[in-house]
């Protein structure tokens, strides 16, 4: 190379060297900025993942390796690979001439002429090549290499790196403790746990030991969240088997069943979550998870134990002195007691107790009940002046309690109400003869004890008679006298010989029955009026009743004749065509008609019995017969009854006596006895026989014609009985007519004996 051109070539090469240095510097800044940006991004992402997901150590190790690989790739691509790129002088000169077109390839030519100037065989003009070199040096001296390098990518990368670094610094400054922990966890891979952001605990559990609940009760588990509130809380549940004594007291409980349940947010209480167990039947243990609290600590245990209960109740009731009652016995938790009584209860529980309390239903005054040495027995003593409702709250030694709806005592303080008195007989108004009897039949009831039942009789406004119908014996102690069924016959004839004026027709008597209890409370019956009639008026009234009964009998006979004709026609139709479907319906209709005949006949017979009662109780008829009948009446009416005063057994006994010829009367009583005898047979045997035969024929699959034959036969017999009853009714009427004629004759004789001329009562001439 020509020594004269050496300075110019140095200038050219200096420009190219400066350009190379500028380019490498820009590449270095850009590569380092990109790498720094990647480092900041990787750090922020790794911190965010670990902070939010609480990555385990293995995952963090894999994550760190992946991040380092990514950073290595970025460093290689952004820095190392560009810096390893070769930049020859020809490429640099070409790049300079591309950026400075005025050089017109002088730099490339100068570099080319450098080697050619030293070549002796070069044919090109050396002055020309030297001039080109000088011109290139002049232009190179005026160029700034920094202007030829595009630094915008480096500046952008640097700005991005600055922003990433600022973000990383901001995160580190905002969460210094967490960021420091992440450096240890994510970079140094230390086995350090994150500080928990969510803390879950269960409310209403003791600090040590299990929570005791009563088996069968509902239980709400409430989780309390502190710190970050989780969006969802999960309850983990493990049902435990009952302890096995053979495994020892310290044996691990056996898990029978495990499940998870989502808890609900408790309304109005932020950070509290609940779950309801219905009718807890077994012990269990639970824990809750949510947010970053995902472990099984703390673990809570619930022991479901059998509740304490009242096993037995025994006691007594000491009644007030006026009640004159023996001590009552208490066996139940609900009973009624007379106000003012003292109650003593001995109660025993089914297990040892820690405490027992009386919790009144409508009072805040809770009373602790002392326990006996066995911790099961207790005694309650108190005076009952008002109704009391209380719950006996029992707490076992383990802590479980009985339910509020169990072991509830209801003590009703009963007022000593006035006794209830029902007069079954006589009715409100009654007619009797002066020789008659009035059956007094009553039922007296009291909530505790009936003491006495008395009778007051007034003749008009004057007192006629006062007597005790029933009195509770004082010694020995009375039995249960809550109900008294009483009967006594009041006989007017027994007062005929007293000094006072004997009863006579026209007198009106007022009967009043009074029931008194042991507290002297009294209940009186209504005004029971008994009007005395002469025998003539009395028999006249009964004669009118006879006309009504004869009309009833004629209806019964007419209906029975129609039913009998229907049976005859039905039998004839069946004989012609046994398969006639209409015959079955006709048979059912006849069956219904016969049932009505039986009922109507029984009603008629009831009227006859009432007339018979009137004759007997008023002593109208044969005296010997009535004297035999009255003891039967007394015995039957004395039987306890709520409704029926004159029972059916009374008339069955009378008919039995008549059939055995121990009762006979040639007059009205005899006719009535015959009618009752015939009626008893008709209603008790014959008419039901017709009905039963019809039922048998309609229900039998074969519809046996023999049943219709029996029905017709019984129906004919019934018609004959009714005809005989009708004749006896006529006999009764004839006797009444004879009695009335005899009475008229007797009255005429009495009048003539007092006025033989028969002139009294005639108008004066």
mmCIF file of N, CA, C and O in Angstrom, residues 409-494:
data_model
loop_
_atom_site.group_PDB
_atom_site.id
_atom_site.type_symbol
_atom_site.label_atom_id
_atom_site.label_comp_id
_atom_site.label_asym_id
_atom_site.label_seq_id
_atom_site.Cartn_x
_atom_site.Cartn_y
_atom_site.Cartn_z
ATOM 1 N N UNK A 409 -94.850 -30.641 81.849
ATOM 2 C CA UNK A 409 -95.879 -30.940 82.841
ATOM 3 C C UNK A 409 -97.015 -29.930 82.692
ATOM 4 O O UNK A 409 -96.775 -28.719 82.567
ATOM 5 N N UNK A 410 -98.231 -30.443 82.691
ATOM 6 C CA UNK A 410 -99.426 -29.598 82.607
ATOM 7 C C UNK A 410 -100.277 -29.880 83.841
ATOM 8 O O UNK A 410 -100.886 -30.956 83.957
ATOM 9 N N UNK A 411 -100.323 -28.940 84.751
ATOM 10 C CA UNK A 411 -101.130 -29.066 85.952
ATOM 11 C C UNK A 411 -102.274 -28.068 85.847
ATOM 12 O O UNK A 411 -102.048 -26.850 85.805
ATOM 13 N N UNK A 412 -103.469 -28.590 85.756
ATOM 14 C CA UNK A 412 -104.645 -27.734 85.631
ATOM 15 C C UNK A 412 -105.283 -27.559 87.002
ATOM 16 O O UNK A 412 -105.690 -28.534 87.636
ATOM 17 N N UNK A 413 -105.334 -26.321 87.455
ATOM 18 C CA UNK A 413 -105.967 -26.011 88.726
ATOM 19 C C UNK A 413 -107.458 -25.859 88.486
ATOM 20 O O UNK A 413 -107.919 -24.868 87.927
ATOM 21 N N UNK A 414 -108.192 -26.868 88.868
ATOM 22 C CA UNK A 414 -109.619 -26.858 88.594
ATOM 23 C C UNK A 414 -110.400 -26.146 89.689
ATOM 24 O O UNK A 414 -110.159 -26.345 90.880
ATOM 25 N N UNK A 415 -111.306 -25.316 89.236
ATOM 26 C CA UNK A 415 -112.237 -24.717 90.176
ATOM 27 C C UNK A 415 -113.228 -25.792 90.632
ATOM 28 O O UNK A 415 -113.538 -26.730 89.907
ATOM 29 N N UNK A 416 -113.693 -25.653 91.845
ATOM 30 C CA UNK A 416 -114.701 -26.581 92.342
ATOM 31 C C UNK A 416 -116.046 -26.154 91.748
ATOM 32 O O UNK A 416 -116.805 -25.391 92.361
ATOM 33 N N UNK A 417 -116.295 -26.621 90.539
ATOM 34 C CA UNK A 417 -117.514 -26.228 89.856
ATOM 35 C C UNK A 417 -118.740 -26.835 90.533
ATOM 36 O O UNK A 417 -118.654 -27.879 91.168
ATOM 37 N N UNK A 418 -119.840 -26.160 90.365
ATOM 38 C CA UNK A 418 -121.088 -26.684 90.921
ATOM 39 C C UNK A 418 -121.426 -27.999 90.238
ATOM 40 O O UNK A 418 -121.102 -28.216 89.064
ATOM 41 N N UNK A 419 -122.059 -28.902 90.961
ATOM 42 C CA UNK A 419 -122.352 -30.204 90.354
ATOM 43 C C UNK A 419 -123.344 -30.079 89.209
ATOM 44 O O UNK A 419 -124.115 -29.126 89.121
ATOM 45 N N UNK A 420 -123.300 -31.074 88.346
ATOM 46 C CA UNK A 420 -124.246 -31.162 87.225
ATOM 47 C C UNK A 420 -125.378 -32.112 87.631
ATOM 48 O O UNK A 420 -125.128 -33.194 88.164
ATOM 49 N N UNK A 421 -126.594 -31.680 87.368
ATOM 50 C CA UNK A 421 -127.756 -32.478 87.758
ATOM 51 C C UNK A 421 -128.661 -32.663 86.548
ATOM 52 O O UNK A 421 -129.094 -31.690 85.934
ATOM 53 N N UNK A 422 -128.925 -33.919 86.207
ATOM 54 C CA UNK A 422 -129.864 -34.245 85.136
ATOM 55 C C UNK A 422 -131.024 -35.037 85.729
ATOM 56 O O UNK A 422 -130.823 -36.101 86.324
ATOM 57 N N UNK A 423 -132.220 -34.503 85.578
ATOM 58 C CA UNK A 423 -133.423 -35.189 86.038
ATOM 59 C C UNK A 423 -133.996 -35.941 84.846
ATOM 60 O O UNK A 423 -134.508 -35.351 83.893
ATOM 61 N N UNK A 424 -133.863 -37.257 84.881
ATOM 62 C CA UNK A 424 -134.359 -38.077 83.787
ATOM 63 C C UNK A 424 -135.876 -38.253 83.863
ATOM 64 O O UNK A 424 -136.544 -38.432 82.830
ATOM 65 N N UNK A 425 -136.398 -38.206 85.107
ATOM 66 C CA UNK A 425 -137.842 -38.309 85.293
ATOM 67 C C UNK A 425 -138.147 -37.715 86.654
ATOM 68 O O UNK A 425 -137.378 -37.912 87.594
ATOM 69 N N UNK A 426 -139.202 -36.926 86.766
ATOM 70 C CA UNK A 426 -140.299 -36.671 85.818
ATOM 71 C C UNK A 426 -139.942 -35.599 84.802
ATOM 72 O O UNK A 426 -138.970 -34.863 84.984
ATOM 73 N N UNK A 427 -140.770 -35.483 83.748
ATOM 74 C CA UNK A 427 -140.587 -34.401 82.789
ATOM 75 C C UNK A 427 -141.004 -33.069 83.415
ATOM 76 O O UNK A 427 -141.378 -32.993 84.595
ATOM 77 N N UNK A 428 -140.983 -32.014 82.615
ATOM 78 C CA UNK A 428 -141.275 -30.680 83.148
ATOM 79 C C UNK A 428 -142.708 -30.576 83.674
ATOM 80 O O UNK A 428 -142.973 -29.833 84.631
ATOM 81 N N UNK A 429 -143.653 -31.287 83.067
ATOM 82 C CA UNK A 429 -145.038 -31.257 83.548
ATOM 83 C C UNK A 429 -145.594 -32.675 83.494
ATOM 84 O O UNK A 429 -145.395 -33.397 82.525
ATOM 85 N N UNK A 430 -146.303 -33.041 84.555
ATOM 86 C CA UNK A 430 -146.780 -34.407 84.689
ATOM 87 C C UNK A 430 -148.156 -34.370 85.363
ATOM 88 O O UNK A 430 -148.443 -33.487 86.189
ATOM 89 N N UNK A 431 -149.004 -35.335 84.997
ATOM 90 C CA UNK A 431 -150.337 -35.454 85.605
ATOM 91 C C UNK A 431 -150.382 -36.745 86.409
ATOM 92 O O UNK A 431 -149.942 -37.804 85.956
ATOM 93 N N UNK A 432 -150.952 -36.658 87.616
ATOM 94 C CA UNK A 432 -151.080 -37.814 88.482
ATOM 95 C C UNK A 432 -152.428 -37.756 89.220
ATOM 96 O O UNK A 432 -153.058 -36.691 89.337
ATOM 97 N N UNK A 433 -152.817 -38.922 89.718
ATOM 98 C CA UNK A 433 -153.979 -38.971 90.612
ATOM 99 C C UNK A 433 -153.482 -38.821 92.042
ATOM 100 O O UNK A 433 -152.279 -39.006 92.313
ATOM 101 N N UNK A 434 -154.353 -38.500 92.979
ATOM 102 C CA UNK A 434 -153.910 -38.381 94.378
ATOM 103 C C UNK A 434 -153.332 -39.668 94.940
ATOM 104 O O UNK A 434 -152.624 -39.635 95.950
ATOM 105 N N UNK A 435 -153.613 -40.809 94.318
ATOM 106 C CA UNK A 435 -153.054 -42.081 94.781
ATOM 107 C C UNK A 435 -151.786 -42.459 94.014
ATOM 108 O O UNK A 435 -151.235 -43.539 94.202
ATOM 109 N N UNK A 436 -151.345 -41.565 93.121
ATOM 110 C CA UNK A 436 -150.272 -41.920 92.195
ATOM 111 C C UNK A 436 -148.877 -41.852 92.797
ATOM 112 O O UNK A 436 -148.660 -41.393 93.924
ATOM 113 N N UNK A 437 -147.953 -42.327 92.005
ATOM 114 C CA UNK A 437 -146.527 -42.312 92.338
ATOM 115 C C UNK A 437 -145.786 -41.481 91.287
ATOM 116 O O UNK A 437 -146.155 -41.491 90.111
ATOM 117 N N UNK A 438 -144.720 -40.815 91.705
ATOM 118 C CA UNK A 438 -143.851 -40.065 90.791
ATOM 119 C C UNK A 438 -142.439 -40.642 90.906
ATOM 120 O O UNK A 438 -141.768 -40.443 91.927
ATOM 121 N N UNK A 439 -141.969 -41.395 89.911
ATOM 122 C CA UNK A 439 -140.578 -41.874 89.954
ATOM 123 C C UNK A 439 -139.610 -40.696 89.823
ATOM 124 O O UNK A 439 -139.732 -39.874 88.908
ATOM 125 N N UNK A 440 -138.701 -40.607 90.745
ATOM 126 C CA UNK A 440 -137.662 -39.579 90.702
ATOM 127 C C UNK A 440 -136.353 -40.263 90.307
ATOM 128 O O UNK A 440 -135.759 -40.998 91.104
ATOM 129 N N UNK A 441 -135.942 -40.053 89.087
ATOM 130 C CA UNK A 441 -134.715 -40.695 88.582
ATOM 131 C C UNK A 441 -133.780 -39.582 88.123
ATOM 132 O O UNK A 441 -134.172 -38.717 87.339
ATOM 133 N N UNK A 442 -132.552 -39.599 88.601
ATOM 134 C CA UNK A 442 -131.631 -38.496 88.328
ATOM 135 C C UNK A 442 -130.207 -39.031 88.201
ATOM 136 O O UNK A 442 -129.882 -40.136 88.654
ATOM 137 N N UNK A 443 -129.362 -38.190 87.590
ATOM 138 C CA UNK A 443 -127.918 -38.431 87.504
ATOM 139 C C UNK A 443 -127.236 -37.157 87.966
ATOM 140 O O UNK A 443 -127.432 -36.089 87.372
ATOM 141 N N UNK A 444 -126.448 -37.246 89.029
ATOM 142 C CA UNK A 444 -125.698 -36.106 89.551
ATOM 143 C C UNK A 444 -124.209 -36.353 89.320
ATOM 144 O O UNK A 444 -123.702 -37.441 89.623
ATOM 145 N N UNK A 445 -123.551 -35.341 88.783
ATOM 146 C CA UNK A 445 -122.113 -35.461 88.507
ATOM 147 C C UNK A 445 -121.390 -34.255 89.091
ATOM 148 O O UNK A 445 -121.915 -33.139 89.100
ATOM 149 N N UNK A 446 -120.181 -34.511 89.555
ATOM 150 C CA UNK A 446 -119.340 -33.427 90.057
ATOM 151 C C UNK A 446 -117.911 -33.692 89.632
ATOM 152 O O UNK A 446 -117.516 -34.852 89.413
ATOM 153 N N UNK A 447 -117.155 -32.617 89.494
ATOM 154 C CA UNK A 447 -115.774 -32.810 89.076
ATOM 155 C C UNK A 447 -114.937 -33.499 90.150
ATOM 156 O O UNK A 447 -113.893 -34.076 89.843
ATOM 157 N N UNK A 448 -115.424 -33.454 91.412
ATOM 158 C CA UNK A 448 -114.672 -34.123 92.468
ATOM 159 C C UNK A 448 -115.555 -35.073 93.292
ATOM 160 O O UNK A 448 -115.278 -36.251 93.397
ATOM 161 N N UNK A 449 -116.639 -34.548 93.887
ATOM 162 C CA UNK A 449 -117.421 -35.431 94.741
ATOM 163 C C UNK A 449 -118.813 -34.843 94.935
ATOM 164 O O UNK A 449 -118.960 -33.674 95.283
ATOM 165 N N UNK A 450 -119.832 -35.683 94.713
ATOM 166 C CA UNK A 450 -121.204 -35.321 95.041
ATOM 167 C C UNK A 450 -121.428 -35.650 96.510
ATOM 168 O O UNK A 450 -121.121 -36.758 96.972
ATOM 169 N N UNK A 451 -121.952 -34.672 97.238
ATOM 170 C CA UNK A 451 -122.147 -34.874 98.670
ATOM 171 C C UNK A 451 -123.568 -35.305 99.005
ATOM 172 O O UNK A 451 -123.778 -36.182 99.844
ATOM 173 N N UNK A 452 -124.559 -34.684 98.334
ATOM 174 C CA UNK A 452 -125.947 -35.017 98.666
ATOM 175 C C UNK A 452 -126.853 -34.584 97.526
ATOM 176 O O UNK A 452 -126.511 -33.688 96.740
ATOM 177 N N UNK A 453 -128.018 -35.262 97.453
ATOM 178 C CA UNK A 453 -129.080 -34.882 96.531
ATOM 179 C C UNK A 453 -130.365 -34.824 97.354
ATOM 180 O O UNK A 453 -130.703 -35.797 98.052
ATOM 181 N N UNK A 454 -131.044 -33.680 97.284
ATOM 182 C CA UNK A 454 -132.244 -33.486 98.103
ATOM 183 C C UNK A 454 -133.426 -33.132 97.221
ATOM 184 O O UNK A 454 -133.274 -32.783 96.039
ATOM 185 N N UNK A 455 -134.609 -33.203 97.831
ATOM 186 C CA UNK A 455 -135.852 -32.927 97.122
ATOM 187 C C UNK A 455 -136.674 -31.937 97.944
ATOM 188 O O UNK A 455 -136.865 -32.124 99.156
ATOM 189 N N UNK A 456 -137.158 -30.902 97.268
ATOM 190 C CA UNK A 456 -138.097 -29.957 97.866
ATOM 191 C C UNK A 456 -139.399 -30.029 97.074
ATOM 192 O O UNK A 456 -139.377 -29.936 95.837
ATOM 193 N N UNK A 457 -140.525 -30.198 97.797
ATOM 194 C CA UNK A 457 -141.839 -30.270 97.157
ATOM 195 C C UNK A 457 -142.700 -29.143 97.720
ATOM 196 O O UNK A 457 -142.843 -29.008 98.953
ATOM 197 N N UNK A 458 -143.249 -28.353 96.816
ATOM 198 C CA UNK A 458 -144.133 -27.257 97.193
ATOM 199 C C UNK A 458 -145.532 -27.557 96.648
ATOM 200 O O UNK A 458 -145.680 -27.997 95.502
ATOM 201 N N UNK A 459 -146.555 -27.344 97.504
ATOM 202 C CA UNK A 459 -147.937 -27.405 97.028
ATOM 203 C C UNK A 459 -148.386 -25.961 96.864
ATOM 204 O O UNK A 459 -148.628 -25.266 97.839
ATOM 205 N N UNK A 460 -148.437 -25.538 95.615
ATOM 206 C CA UNK A 460 -148.684 -24.126 95.361
ATOM 207 C C UNK A 460 -147.500 -23.324 95.850
ATOM 208 O O UNK A 460 -146.363 -23.522 95.425
ATOM 209 N N UNK A 461 -147.726 -22.437 96.788
ATOM 210 C CA UNK A 461 -146.657 -21.635 97.376
ATOM 211 C C UNK A 461 -146.277 -22.115 98.761
ATOM 212 O O UNK A 461 -145.459 -21.483 99.430
ATOM 213 N N UNK A 462 -146.864 -23.231 99.213
ATOM 214 C CA UNK A 462 -146.581 -23.756 100.536
ATOM 215 C C UNK A 462 -145.643 -24.967 100.433
ATOM 216 O O UNK A 462 -145.766 -25.787 99.538
ATOM 217 N N UNK A 463 -144.727 -25.036 101.416
ATOM 218 C CA UNK A 463 -143.821 -26.179 101.447
ATOM 219 C C UNK A 463 -144.598 -27.428 101.829
ATOM 220 O O UNK A 463 -145.359 -27.438 102.803
ATOM 221 N N UNK A 464 -144.383 -28.475 101.055
ATOM 222 C CA UNK A 464 -145.113 -29.719 101.281
ATOM 223 C C UNK A 464 -144.198 -30.804 101.836
ATOM 224 O O UNK A 464 -144.588 -31.533 102.745
ATOM 225 N N UNK A 465 -142.990 -30.907 101.284
ATOM 226 C CA UNK A 465 -142.095 -31.983 101.711
ATOM 227 C C UNK A 465 -140.659 -31.618 101.355
ATOM 228 O O UNK A 465 -140.392 -31.007 100.326
ATOM 229 N N UNK A 466 -139.741 -31.949 102.233
ATOM 230 C CA UNK A 466 -138.307 -31.829 101.967
ATOM 231 C C UNK A 466 -137.646 -33.104 102.459
ATOM 232 O O UNK A 466 -137.915 -33.547 103.587
ATOM 233 N N UNK A 467 -136.803 -33.665 101.621
ATOM 234 C CA UNK A 467 -136.164 -34.922 102.009
ATOM 235 C C UNK A 467 -134.857 -35.085 101.254
ATOM 236 O O UNK A 467 -134.606 -34.419 100.249
ATOM 237 N N UNK A 468 -134.029 -35.953 101.771
ATOM 238 C CA UNK A 468 -132.772 -36.297 101.109
ATOM 239 C C UNK A 468 -132.989 -37.528 100.246
ATOM 240 O O UNK A 468 -133.471 -38.554 100.740
ATOM 241 N N UNK A 469 -132.640 -37.406 98.984
ATOM 242 C CA UNK A 469 -132.734 -38.559 98.090
ATOM 243 C C UNK A 469 -131.468 -39.403 98.145
ATOM 244 O O UNK A 469 -131.509 -40.608 97.888
ATOM 245 N N UNK A 470 -130.342 -38.730 98.443
ATOM 246 C CA UNK A 470 -129.066 -39.476 98.507
ATOM 247 C C UNK A 470 -128.101 -38.663 99.347
ATOM 248 O O UNK A 470 -128.052 -37.438 99.269
ATOM 249 N N UNK A 471 -127.313 -39.353 100.162
ATOM 250 C CA UNK A 471 -126.322 -38.693 101.009
ATOM 251 C C UNK A 471 -125.041 -39.512 100.979
ATOM 252 O O UNK A 471 -125.083 -40.742 101.119
ATOM 253 N N UNK A 472 -123.893 -38.832 100.777
ATOM 254 C CA UNK A 472 -122.598 -39.514 100.739
ATOM 255 C C UNK A 472 -122.210 -39.919 102.150
ATOM 256 O O UNK A 472 -122.158 -39.073 103.049
ATOM 257 N N UNK A 473 -121.929 -41.195 102.369
ATOM 258 C CA UNK A 473 -121.511 -41.609 103.719
ATOM 259 C C UNK A 473 -120.153 -41.023 104.065
ATOM 260 O O UNK A 473 -119.260 -40.934 103.229
ATOM 261 N N UNK A 474 -120.000 -40.610 105.304
ATOM 262 C CA UNK A 474 -118.745 -39.996 105.737
ATOM 263 C C UNK A 474 -117.766 -41.024 106.264
ATOM 264 O O UNK A 474 -116.561 -40.881 106.138
ATOM 265 N N UNK A 475 -118.268 -42.012 106.888
ATOM 266 C CA UNK A 475 -117.406 -43.071 107.422
ATOM 267 C C UNK A 475 -117.978 -44.419 107.022
ATOM 268 O O UNK A 475 -119.189 -44.657 107.189
ATOM 269 N N UNK A 476 -117.237 -45.323 106.488
ATOM 270 C CA UNK A 476 -115.813 -45.148 106.150
ATOM 271 C C UNK A 476 -115.613 -44.143 105.009
ATOM 272 O O UNK A 476 -116.578 -43.684 104.435
ATOM 273 N N UNK A 477 -114.352 -43.816 104.675
ATOM 274 C CA UNK A 477 -114.120 -42.816 103.625
ATOM 275 C C UNK A 477 -114.861 -43.170 102.346
ATOM 276 O O UNK A 477 -114.926 -44.324 101.927
ATOM 277 N N UNK A 478 -115.434 -42.135 101.748
ATOM 278 C CA UNK A 478 -116.266 -42.352 100.561
ATOM 279 C C UNK A 478 -115.426 -42.814 99.390
ATOM 280 O O UNK A 478 -114.269 -42.453 99.240
ATOM 281 N N UNK A 479 -116.036 -43.631 98.574
ATOM 282 C CA UNK A 479 -115.395 -44.028 97.327
ATOM 283 C C UNK A 479 -115.547 -42.889 96.321
ATOM 284 O O UNK A 479 -115.989 -41.793 96.654
ATOM 285 N N UNK A 480 -115.182 -43.141 95.111
ATOM 286 C CA UNK A 480 -115.292 -42.112 94.082
ATOM 287 C C UNK A 480 -116.766 -41.760 93.879
ATOM 288 O O UNK A 480 -117.562 -42.602 93.468
ATOM 289 N N UNK A 481 -117.138 -40.529 94.168
ATOM 290 C CA UNK A 481 -118.524 -40.092 94.068
ATOM 291 C C UNK A 481 -118.647 -38.981 93.038
ATOM 292 O O UNK A 481 -119.385 -38.021 93.240
ATOM 293 N N UNK A 482 -117.910 -39.097 91.955
ATOM 294 C CA UNK A 482 -118.037 -38.086 90.906
ATOM 295 C C UNK A 482 -119.364 -38.214 90.169
ATOM 296 O O UNK A 482 -119.822 -37.249 89.561
ATOM 297 N N UNK A 483 -119.962 -39.391 90.213
ATOM 298 C CA UNK A 483 -121.250 -39.606 89.566
ATOM 299 C C UNK A 483 -122.134 -40.411 90.514
ATOM 300 O O UNK A 483 -121.702 -41.401 91.097
ATOM 301 N N UNK A 484 -123.378 -39.958 90.633
ATOM 302 C CA UNK A 484 -124.361 -40.654 91.452
ATOM 303 C C UNK A 484 -125.605 -40.869 90.608
ATOM 304 O O UNK A 484 -126.193 -39.912 90.082
ATOM 305 N N UNK A 485 -125.983 -42.138 90.436
ATOM 306 C CA UNK A 485 -127.239 -42.477 89.777
ATOM 307 C C UNK A 485 -128.258 -42.782 90.869
ATOM 308 O O UNK A 485 -128.073 -43.716 91.653
ATOM 309 N N UNK A 486 -129.325 -41.987 90.905
ATOM 310 C CA UNK A 486 -130.281 -42.143 91.988
ATOM 311 C C UNK A 486 -131.703 -42.386 91.500
ATOM 312 O O UNK A 486 -132.082 -41.973 90.390
ATOM 313 N N UNK A 487 -132.453 -43.070 92.340
ATOM 314 C CA UNK A 487 -133.868 -43.316 92.041
ATOM 315 C C UNK A 487 -134.620 -43.419 93.362
ATOM 316 O O UNK A 487 -134.147 -44.032 94.326
ATOM 317 N N UNK A 488 -135.803 -42.773 93.392
ATOM 318 C CA UNK A 488 -136.703 -42.897 94.531
ATOM 319 C C UNK A 488 -138.116 -42.601 94.050
ATOM 320 O O UNK A 488 -138.324 -41.721 93.219
ATOM 321 N N UNK A 489 -139.063 -43.341 94.596
ATOM 322 C CA UNK A 489 -140.455 -43.158 94.190
ATOM 323 C C UNK A 489 -141.168 -42.293 95.227
ATOM 324 O O UNK A 489 -141.169 -42.595 96.415
ATOM 325 N N UNK A 490 -141.761 -41.210 94.713
ATOM 326 C CA UNK A 490 -142.534 -40.316 95.587
ATOM 327 C C UNK A 490 -143.998 -40.737 95.505
ATOM 328 O O UNK A 490 -144.608 -40.719 94.432
ATOM 329 N N UNK A 491 -144.563 -41.098 96.655
ATOM 330 C CA UNK A 491 -145.916 -41.650 96.728
ATOM 331 C C UNK A 491 -146.828 -40.635 97.420
ATOM 332 O O UNK A 491 -146.646 -40.322 98.602
ATOM 333 N N UNK A 492 -147.801 -40.095 96.667
ATOM 334 C CA UNK A 492 -148.727 -39.127 97.259
ATOM 335 C C UNK A 492 -149.599 -39.775 98.341
ATOM 336 O O UNK A 492 -150.019 -39.129 99.301
ATOM 337 N N UNK A 493 -149.867 -41.047 98.188
ATOM 338 C CA UNK A 493 -150.796 -41.706 99.100
ATOM 339 C C UNK A 493 -150.248 -41.782 100.512
ATOM 340 O O UNK A 493 -151.015 -41.857 101.492
ATOM 341 N N UNK A 494 -148.929 -41.730 100.661
ATOM 342 C CA UNK A 494 -148.366 -41.830 102.004
ATOM 343 C C UNK A 494 -148.659 -40.604 102.848
ATOM 344 O O UNK A 494 -148.487 -40.619 104.058
#
